[in-house]
Short mmCIF file of C-alpha atoms in Angstrom, two decimals:
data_model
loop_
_atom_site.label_atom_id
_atom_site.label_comp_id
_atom_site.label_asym_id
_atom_site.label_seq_id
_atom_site.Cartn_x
_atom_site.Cartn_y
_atom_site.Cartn_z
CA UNK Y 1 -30.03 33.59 -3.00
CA UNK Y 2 -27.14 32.58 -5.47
CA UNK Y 3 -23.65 33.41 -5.17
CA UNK Y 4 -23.52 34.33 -9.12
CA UNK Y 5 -27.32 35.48 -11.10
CA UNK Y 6 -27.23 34.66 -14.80
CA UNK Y 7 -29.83 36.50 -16.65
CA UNK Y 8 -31.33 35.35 -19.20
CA UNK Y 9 -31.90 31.97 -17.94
CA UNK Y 10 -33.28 30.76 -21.31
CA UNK Y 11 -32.30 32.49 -24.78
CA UNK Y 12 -33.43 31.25 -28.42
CA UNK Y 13 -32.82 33.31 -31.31
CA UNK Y 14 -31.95 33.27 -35.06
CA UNK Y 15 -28.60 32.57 -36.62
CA UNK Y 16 -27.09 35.82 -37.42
CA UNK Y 17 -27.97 38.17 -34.14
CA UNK Y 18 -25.85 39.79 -31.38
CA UNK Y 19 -26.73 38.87 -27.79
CA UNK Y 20 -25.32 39.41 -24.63
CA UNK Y 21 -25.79 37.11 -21.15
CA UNK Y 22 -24.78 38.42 -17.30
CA UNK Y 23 -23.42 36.97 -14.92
CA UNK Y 24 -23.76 39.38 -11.81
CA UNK Y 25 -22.92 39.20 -8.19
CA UNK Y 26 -23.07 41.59 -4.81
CA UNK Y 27 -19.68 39.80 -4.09
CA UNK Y 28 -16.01 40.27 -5.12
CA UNK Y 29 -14.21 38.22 -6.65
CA UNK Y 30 -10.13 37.38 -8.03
CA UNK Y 31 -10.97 35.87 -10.58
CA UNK Y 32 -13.81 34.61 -12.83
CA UNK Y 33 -14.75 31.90 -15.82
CA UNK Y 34 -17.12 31.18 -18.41
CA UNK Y 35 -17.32 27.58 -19.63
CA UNK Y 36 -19.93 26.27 -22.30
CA UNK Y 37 -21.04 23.00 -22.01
CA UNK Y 38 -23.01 21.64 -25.62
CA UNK Y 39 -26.28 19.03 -25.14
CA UNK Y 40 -24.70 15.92 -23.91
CA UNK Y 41 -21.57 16.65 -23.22
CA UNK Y 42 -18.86 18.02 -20.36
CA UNK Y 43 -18.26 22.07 -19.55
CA UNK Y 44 -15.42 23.54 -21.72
CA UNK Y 45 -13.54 26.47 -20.33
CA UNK Y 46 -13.80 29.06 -23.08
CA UNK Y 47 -11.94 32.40 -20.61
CA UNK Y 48 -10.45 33.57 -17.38
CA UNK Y 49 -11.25 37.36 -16.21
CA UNK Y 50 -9.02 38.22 -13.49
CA UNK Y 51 -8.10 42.63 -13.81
CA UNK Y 52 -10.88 44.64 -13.33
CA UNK Y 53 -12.49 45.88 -16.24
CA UNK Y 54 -10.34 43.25 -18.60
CA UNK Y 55 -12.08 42.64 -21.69
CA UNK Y 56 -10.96 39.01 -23.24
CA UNK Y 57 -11.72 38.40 -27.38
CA UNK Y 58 -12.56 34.73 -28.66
CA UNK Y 59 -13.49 34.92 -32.24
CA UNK Y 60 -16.93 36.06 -31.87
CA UNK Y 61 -16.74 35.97 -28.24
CA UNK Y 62 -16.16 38.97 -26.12
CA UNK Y 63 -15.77 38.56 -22.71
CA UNK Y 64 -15.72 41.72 -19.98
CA UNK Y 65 -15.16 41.46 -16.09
CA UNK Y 66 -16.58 44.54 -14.28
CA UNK Y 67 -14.77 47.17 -13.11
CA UNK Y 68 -15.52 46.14 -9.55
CA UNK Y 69 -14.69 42.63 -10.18
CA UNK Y 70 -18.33 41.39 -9.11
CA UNK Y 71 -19.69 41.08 -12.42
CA UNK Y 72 -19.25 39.83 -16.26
CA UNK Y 73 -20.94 39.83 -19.39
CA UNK Y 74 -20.46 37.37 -22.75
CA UNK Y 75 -21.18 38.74 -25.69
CA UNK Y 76 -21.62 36.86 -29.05
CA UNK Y 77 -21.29 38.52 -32.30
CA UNK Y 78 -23.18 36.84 -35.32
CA UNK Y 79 -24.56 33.84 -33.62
CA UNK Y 80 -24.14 30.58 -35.50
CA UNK Y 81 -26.06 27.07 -34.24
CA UNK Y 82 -22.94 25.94 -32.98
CA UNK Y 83 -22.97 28.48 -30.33
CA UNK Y 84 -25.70 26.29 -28.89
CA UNK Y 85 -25.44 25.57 -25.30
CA UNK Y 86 -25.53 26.01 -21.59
CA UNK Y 87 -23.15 29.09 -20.69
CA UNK Y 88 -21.81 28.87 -16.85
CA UNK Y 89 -20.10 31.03 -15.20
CA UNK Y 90 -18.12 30.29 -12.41
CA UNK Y 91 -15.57 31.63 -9.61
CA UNK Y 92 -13.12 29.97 -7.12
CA UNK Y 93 -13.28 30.12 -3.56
CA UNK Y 94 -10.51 31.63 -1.54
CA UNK Y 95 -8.10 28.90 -1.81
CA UNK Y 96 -8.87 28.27 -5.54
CA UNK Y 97 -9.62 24.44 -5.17
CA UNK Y 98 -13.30 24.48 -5.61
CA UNK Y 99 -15.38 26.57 -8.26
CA UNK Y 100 -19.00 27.91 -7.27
CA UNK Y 101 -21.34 28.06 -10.63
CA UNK Y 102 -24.33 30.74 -11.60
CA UNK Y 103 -27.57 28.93 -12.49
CA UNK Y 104 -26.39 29.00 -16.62
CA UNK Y 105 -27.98 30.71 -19.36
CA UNK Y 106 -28.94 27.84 -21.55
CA UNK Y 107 -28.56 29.03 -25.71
CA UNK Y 108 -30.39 27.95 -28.60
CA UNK Y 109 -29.36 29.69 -32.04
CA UNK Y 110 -31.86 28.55 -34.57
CA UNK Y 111 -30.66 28.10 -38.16
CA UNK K 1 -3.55 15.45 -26.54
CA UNK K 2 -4.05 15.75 -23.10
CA UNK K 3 -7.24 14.85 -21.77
CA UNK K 4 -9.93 13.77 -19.21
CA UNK K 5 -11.63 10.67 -20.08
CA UNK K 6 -15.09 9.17 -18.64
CA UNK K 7 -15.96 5.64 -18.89
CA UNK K 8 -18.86 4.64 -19.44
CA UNK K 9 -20.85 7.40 -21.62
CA UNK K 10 -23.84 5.91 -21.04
CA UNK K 11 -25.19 3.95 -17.99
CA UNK K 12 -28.05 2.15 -17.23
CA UNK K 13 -28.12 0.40 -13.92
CA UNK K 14 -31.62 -1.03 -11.29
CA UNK K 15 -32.68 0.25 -7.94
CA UNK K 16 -30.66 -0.72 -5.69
CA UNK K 17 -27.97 -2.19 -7.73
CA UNK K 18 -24.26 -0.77 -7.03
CA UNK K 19 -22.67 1.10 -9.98
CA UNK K 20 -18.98 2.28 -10.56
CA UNK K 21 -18.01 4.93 -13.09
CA UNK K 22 -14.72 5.67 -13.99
CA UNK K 23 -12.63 8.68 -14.87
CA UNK K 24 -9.14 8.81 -16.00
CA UNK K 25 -6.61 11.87 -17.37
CA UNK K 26 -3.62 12.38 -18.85
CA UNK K 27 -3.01 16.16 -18.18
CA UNK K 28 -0.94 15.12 -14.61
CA UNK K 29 -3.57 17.12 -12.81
CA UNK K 30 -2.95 17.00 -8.96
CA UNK K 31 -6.85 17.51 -8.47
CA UNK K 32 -9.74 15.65 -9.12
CA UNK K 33 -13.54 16.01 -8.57
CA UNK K 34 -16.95 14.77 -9.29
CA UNK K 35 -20.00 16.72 -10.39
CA UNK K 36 -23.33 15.50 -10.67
CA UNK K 37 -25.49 17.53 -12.92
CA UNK K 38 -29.42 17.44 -13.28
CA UNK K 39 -31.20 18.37 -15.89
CA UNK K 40 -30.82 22.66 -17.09
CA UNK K 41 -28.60 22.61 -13.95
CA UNK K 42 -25.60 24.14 -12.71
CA UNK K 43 -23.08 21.10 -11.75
CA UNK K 44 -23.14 19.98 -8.08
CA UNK K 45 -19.81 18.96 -6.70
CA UNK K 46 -20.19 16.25 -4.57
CA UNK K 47 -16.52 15.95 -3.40
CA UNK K 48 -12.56 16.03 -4.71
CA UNK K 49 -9.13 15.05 -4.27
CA UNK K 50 -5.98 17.16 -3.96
CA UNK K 51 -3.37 14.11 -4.47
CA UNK K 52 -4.66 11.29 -1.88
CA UNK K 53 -6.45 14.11 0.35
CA UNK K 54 -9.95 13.14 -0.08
CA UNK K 55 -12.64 16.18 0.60
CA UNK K 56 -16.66 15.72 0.98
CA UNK K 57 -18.99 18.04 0.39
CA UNK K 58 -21.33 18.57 3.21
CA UNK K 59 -24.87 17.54 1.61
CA UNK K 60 -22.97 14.65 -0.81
CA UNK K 61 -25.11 11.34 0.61
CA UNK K 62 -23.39 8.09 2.32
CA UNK K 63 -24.35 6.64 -0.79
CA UNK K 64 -21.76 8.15 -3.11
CA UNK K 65 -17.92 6.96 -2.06
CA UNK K 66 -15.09 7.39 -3.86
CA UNK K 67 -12.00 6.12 -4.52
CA UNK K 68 -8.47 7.55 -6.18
CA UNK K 69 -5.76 4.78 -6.67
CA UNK K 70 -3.51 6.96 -8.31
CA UNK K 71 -2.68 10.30 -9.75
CA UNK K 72 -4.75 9.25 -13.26
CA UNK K 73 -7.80 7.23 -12.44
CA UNK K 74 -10.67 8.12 -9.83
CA UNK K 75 -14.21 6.49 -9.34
CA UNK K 76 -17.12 6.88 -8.42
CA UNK K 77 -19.22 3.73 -6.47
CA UNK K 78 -22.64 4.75 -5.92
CA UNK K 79 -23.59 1.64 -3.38
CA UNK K 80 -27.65 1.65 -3.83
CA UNK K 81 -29.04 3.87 -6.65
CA UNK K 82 -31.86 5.29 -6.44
CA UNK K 83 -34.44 6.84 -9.40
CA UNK K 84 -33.15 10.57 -7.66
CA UNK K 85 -29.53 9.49 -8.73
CA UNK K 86 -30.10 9.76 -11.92
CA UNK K 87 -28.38 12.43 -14.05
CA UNK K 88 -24.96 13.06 -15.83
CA UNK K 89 -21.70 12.62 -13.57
CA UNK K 90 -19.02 14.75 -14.57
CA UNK K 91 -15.33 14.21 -13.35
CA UNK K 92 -12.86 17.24 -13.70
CA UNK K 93 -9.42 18.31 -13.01
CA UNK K 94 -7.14 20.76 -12.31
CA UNK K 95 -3.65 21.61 -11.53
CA UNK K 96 -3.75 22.33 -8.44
CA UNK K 97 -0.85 24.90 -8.16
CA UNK K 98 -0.18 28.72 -9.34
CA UNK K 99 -2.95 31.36 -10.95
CA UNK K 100 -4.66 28.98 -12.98
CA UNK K 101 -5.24 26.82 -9.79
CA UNK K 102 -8.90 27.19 -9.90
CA UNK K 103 -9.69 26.81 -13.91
CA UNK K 104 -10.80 23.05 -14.30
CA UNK K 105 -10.72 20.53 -17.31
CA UNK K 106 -13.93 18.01 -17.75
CA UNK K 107 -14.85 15.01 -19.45
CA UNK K 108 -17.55 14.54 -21.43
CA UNK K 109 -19.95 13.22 -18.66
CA UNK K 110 -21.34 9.57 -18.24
CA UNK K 111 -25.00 9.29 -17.60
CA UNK K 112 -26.63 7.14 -15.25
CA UNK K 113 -30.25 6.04 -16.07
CA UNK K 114 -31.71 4.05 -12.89
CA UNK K 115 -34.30 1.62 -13.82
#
């Protein structure tokens, strides 16, 4: 069993819709991070969550950390083919050195 | 701008046939590490630096070292390739001190074939 479950694993749709990913855990956590990482390339960090319940804004990006802190949701507003990509999500061990990653939910937004 | 740089993009080395990648950064980041990532997979980290403090994962094999000469550069020597080494190696950083500790910074990933 996985530290961190992302659901959906796989997600294609059409330019122009709403969708939402999860990224959900029995465990609790300080802190947690959503990177995107396009075909070919490196993860970018796109958000930290750290308060319980926080909800974080990035253009069309919105970002919440559960209220219990073992849980998080990304949601995209008016998806565009740049959106494209493998979302992670990710959360430090105790001493904040080393980052354990859920299983990705890998995007395709079809023009 | 500040940034975490991977050399080569693109590998292509034989069986058996020591490779080296490189990784270099300008952010002054007192950690390093190095990911390998498989196909629609998560990254695996396979081990990292704080300064000249060198940490192995468990399940890394003998086959990947590493080395960290200074505070910018760090490689990765992977002594006898084999076809299940190939993938995309991804170095990162990160600061290493206060409450954005854990958030790391990647390059842009070299990847290995193994002929």
């Amino acid at each position: 069993t996985q530290l961190l479950e992302q659901s959906p694993q796989f997600l294609s749709i059409q330019e122009g819709e709403n969708l939402t990913v999860y990224c959900n855990s029995s465990s609790v956590f300080s802190s947690l991070q959503w990177y995107r990482q396009e075909p070919g390339e490196g993860p970018v960090l796109l958000v930290t969550v750290v308060t319980g319940g926080e909800v974080k804004k990035l253009k069309r990006l919105t970002f919440q950390f559960g209220d219990a802190r073992k849980d998080s949701s990304l949601h995209i507003t008016a998806a565009q083919p740049g959106d494209t990509g493998l979302y992670l999500c990710a959360v430090p061990n105790n001493a904040g050195n080393m980052l354990t990653f859920g299983g990705g939910t890998r995007l395709m937004v079809k023009p | 701008d500040a940034m975490v740089i991977q050399n080569p993009r693109y590998q292509v080395t034989q069986f058996g046939k020591p490779v080296t990648l490189s990784c270099s950064q300008t952010l002054n980041h007192n950690v390093m590490y190095w990911y390998q990532q498989k196909s629609s997979q998560a990254p695996k980290l396979l081990f990292h630096y704080y300064d000249k403090d060198f940490n192995n994962e468990a399940d890394t094999p003998d086959n990947f070292q590493s080395r960290r000469p200074n505070t910018s550069f760090c490689f990765l020597d992977i002594r006898s390739p084999g076809l299940g080494d190939a993938a995309m190696y991804l170095c990162a950083t990160s600061s290493g001190t206060g409450i954005l500790y854990s958030e790391q910074y990647f390059g842009p990933g070299t990847r290995l074939t193994v002929t």
